[in-house]
Amino acid sequence: MSGSEQPFIDHLVELRDRLLRIFIAVLVIFVCMAPFASEIYDFVADPLQRMLPEGTSMIATEITSTFLTPFKLVFVLAFFAAIPFVLYQIWSFIAPGLYKHEKRIAVPLLVSSVFLFYAGMAFAYFVVFPLIFGFFTNQAHADITVLPDIKSYLELVLKLFFAFGFAFEIPVATVLLVWSGAVNPDQLARKRPYVIVGCFVIGMLMTPPDMISQTLLAVPMWLLFELGIIFGRMVKPKEAATGAE
């Protein structure tokens, strides 16, 4: 009995150690970034600040916001920065249980996941933010002074970072579905109308209530789905790969 329990305990110990390494990595990055919290927040807020009317600026409606908000941003960005290390720890934990052909496809997918997540965040910052913040600030009534709250702004941009970061993972998810044998590329292609509708529904739920930001999320999601189908046609289903070996 003890012999059968020991491997499971070893797995739990290894999982604990890897989670601890992830926590330490995020903490180290956070400590390194913390002295520059205000500058980092200014950089993230720049797409909105450039759109504000002359003579106005962002405000803090809570006493602790000026101190806590930049550090909250830095902590989240520290986790984003640690994603390659996080995925490496996850990979190291599950790799011993994978077959050779599974490892061959897992490594490119892990690398692609990191690249696509960062690409989604960059797309949100450089393309989406200027468009939607320009739209919102220009829609303000002439008698209304636009004074965005720094805490509300942070919640919005983090939501958009997550939304676009994960939306850009669609090609990876599509390839995994094909590789697992759950679907084939032709079946996915036939579902295209439903996917397009689903992309706009997700865009509606995960972005501010305006057509610009919803479309800026939905259209890339659809195009990434098409890209996933293209790459899915290059992947052998798991059962076929196993049989080939």
C-alpha positions in Angstrom: 0.0 0.0 0.0 2.8 2.4 0.9 4.6 1.6 -2.3 1.5 2.6 -4.3 1.0 5.9 -2.4 4.6 7.1 -2.6 4.6 8.1 -6.3 1.4 10.2 -5.7 3.0 11.9 -2.7 6.1 12.5 -4.8 3.9 14.2 -7.5 2.3 16.4 -4.8 5.7 17.4 -3.5 6.9 18.2 -7.0 3.8 20.2 -7.7 4.3 22.2 -4.5 7.9 22.9 -5.4 7.0 24.1 -8.9 4.2 26.3 -7.6 6.6 27.8 -5.1 9.1 28.5 -7.8 6.4 30.2 -9.8 5.5 32.4 -6.8 9.1 33.3 -6.2 9.7 34.2 -9.8 6.6 36.5 -9.8 7.7 38.0 -6.5 11.2 38.7 -7.8 9.9 40.4 -10.9 7.5 42.4 -8.8 10.2 43.5 -6.5 12.3 44.6 -9.5 9.5 46.5 -11.1 8.0 48.0 -7.9 10.3 51.0 -7.8 9.1 52.0 -11.2 5.4 51.5 -10.5 4.4 55.1 -11.2 6.3 55.2 -14.5 4.8 51.9 -15.5 1.3 53.1 -14.7 2.0 56.3 -16.7 3.0 54.1 -19.7 -0.1 52.0 -19.5 -2.3 55.1 -19.1 -0.7 57.0 -21.9 -3.2 55.9 -24.6 -6.0 57.5 -22.5 -4.0 60.5 -21.3 -3.1 61.5 -24.9 -6.9 61.6 -25.7 -7.9 63.8 -22.7 -8.8 67.4 -23.4 -6.0 69.9 -22.7 -5.8 70.9 -19.1 -7.5 67.8 -17.7 -5.9 64.6 -16.2 -6.8 61.4 -14.5 -8.1 61.5 -10.9 -8.2 59.3 -7.8 -11.5 59.1 -6.1 -10.2 56.9 -3.2 -7.5 57.9 -0.8 -5.5 54.7 -1.2 -5.8 54.6 -5.0 -2.7 56.7 -5.8 -0.5 54.2 -3.9 -2.2 50.9 -4.4 -3.3 51.1 -8.0 0.2 51.3 -9.6 1.4 48.4 -7.4 -1.7 46.3 -8.4 -0.8 46.9 -12.0 2.9 46.0 -11.4 1.9 42.7 -9.7 -0.3 41.7 -12.6 2.4 42.6 -15.1 4.9 40.7 -13.1 2.8 37.6 -13.6 2.5 38.3 -17.3 6.2 38.7 -17.5 6.7 35.4 -15.7 4.4 33.4 -18.1 7.3 31.8 -20.0 8.7 30.5 -16.7 5.2 29.5 -15.5 4.6 27.5 -18.7 8.1 25.9 -18.4 7.3 24.7 -14.9 4.0 23.3 -16.1 5.8 21.6 -19.0 8.5 20.2 -16.7 5.8 18.7 -14.4 3.7 17.0 -17.2 6.5 16.2 -19.7 7.6 12.9 -18.0 4.1 11.5 -18.6 4.0 12.4 -22.3 4.9 10.2 -25.3 7.6 11.2 -27.7 5.1 12.4 -30.4 3.2 14.4 -27.7 6.3 16.2 -26.7 7.1 17.1 -30.3 3.8 19.0 -30.6 3.7 20.3 -27.1 6.9 22.4 -27.3 5.8 24.4 -30.3 2.4 24.9 -28.8 3.9 26.2 -25.6 6.1 28.7 -27.4 3.2 29.8 -29.6 1.0 30.3 -26.6 3.5 32.7 -25.0 4.0 34.6 -28.3 0.3 34.9 -29.0 -0.6 36.0 -25.5 2.0 38.8 -25.7 0.8 39.6 -29.2 -2.8 40.0 -27.9 -1.7 42.4 -25.2 0.4 44.4 -27.7 -2.6 44.6 -30.1 -4.8 45.8 -27.3 -2.3 48.5 -26.2 -1.2 49.8 -29.6 -4.4 49.4 -31.6 -7.5 49.0 -29.4 -6.8 51.4 -26.6 -6.2 54.5 -28.9 -9.3 53.8 -30.9 -11.8 53.1 -28.0 -10.4 55.8 -25.7 -10.5 58.3 -28.6 -14.1 57.4 -29.2 -15.2 57.6 -25.6 -13.5 61.0 -24.9 -14.8 62.5 -28.1 -18.4 61.5 -27.3 -18.4 63.5 -24.1 -21.0 66.4 -24.0 -19.5 69.9 -24.2 -20.6 70.6 -20.6 -19.0 67.4 -19.2 -15.4 67.4 -18.1 -13.7 64.0 -18.8 -11.8 63.0 -15.6 -11.2 59.2 -15.6 -10.5 57.5 -12.3 -7.2 55.7 -12.2 -8.6 52.6 -10.4 -11.5 52.3 -12.9 -9.0 52.7 -15.8 -6.8 49.9 -14.4 -9.8 47.5 -14.1 -10.7 48.2 -17.7 -7.3 47.8 -19.2 -6.6 44.6 -17.3 -9.9 43.2 -18.5 -8.9 44.1 -22.1 -5.4 42.7 -21.7 -6.8 39.4 -20.5 -9.5 39.4 -23.1 -7.1 40.0 -26.0 -4.3 37.9 -24.6 -6.6 34.8 -24.3 -8.4 35.5 -27.5 -5.1 35.3 -29.4 -4.7 31.7 -28.1 -7.5 30.5 -30.4 -5.1 29.0 -33.0 -3.4 27.0 -30.2 -6.8 25.8 -29.0 -7.9 24.9 -32.5 -4.7 22.9 -33.2 -5.2 21.0 -29.8 -8.7 20.1 -30.8 -7.6 18.7 -34.1 -4.6 16.9 -32.6 -6.8 15.3 -29.9 -9.1 13.9 -32.5 -12.1 15.8 -31.1 -12.8 17.5 -34.5 -11.1 17.7 -37.8 -10.4 20.9 -39.8 -13.3 20.3 -42.2 -15.7 20.0 -39.3 -14.4 23.3 -37.9 -14.7 25.0 -41.2 -18.4 24.0 -41.5 -19.0 25.6 -38.1 -17.6 29.0 -39.3 -21.0 30.9 -39.2 -21.5 29.8 -35.6 -18.0 30.7 -34.7 -18.4 34.2 -36.1 -21.5 34.8 -34.1 -19.8 33.4 -31.0 -16.9 35.8 -31.6 -19.2 38.8 -31.6 -21.0 37.5 -28.5 -17.7 37.1 -26.6 -16.6 40.5 -27.8 -19.9 42.0 -26.4 -19.3 40.3 -23.1 -15.6 41.0 -22.6 -15.3 44.6 -23.9 -16.9 48.0 -23.1 -20.4 48.4 -24.6 -19.5 49.9 -27.9 -19.3 48.5 -31.4 -15.7 49.5 -32.0 -14.1 47.5 -29.1 -16.4 44.6 -29.7 -15.5 44.5 -33.4 -11.8 44.9 -32.6 -12.0 41.7 -30.5 -14.4 39.7 -32.6 -12.7 40.1 -36.0 -9.2 39.1 -34.8 -10.8 36.1 -33.0 -12.4 35.0 -36.2 -9.2 35.5 -38.2 -7.2 33.6 -35.6 -9.8 30.8 -35.8 -9.2 30.6 -39.6 -5.4 30.5 -38.9 -6.0 27.7 -36.5 -7.8 25.7 -39.2 -4.9 26.2 -41.6 -2.4 25.0 -39.0 -4.8 22.2 -38.0 -4.6 20.8 -41.5 -0.8 20.3 -40.9 -1.3 18.3 -37.7 -1.8 14.6 -37.4 -4.4 13.5 -34.9 -3.0 11.8 -31.8 -4.2 8.3 -32.7 -2.6 8.6 -36.2 0.7 9.8 -34.8 0.7 7.0 -32.3 0.0 4.4 -35.0 2.8 5.9 -37.2 5.3 5.2 -34.5 
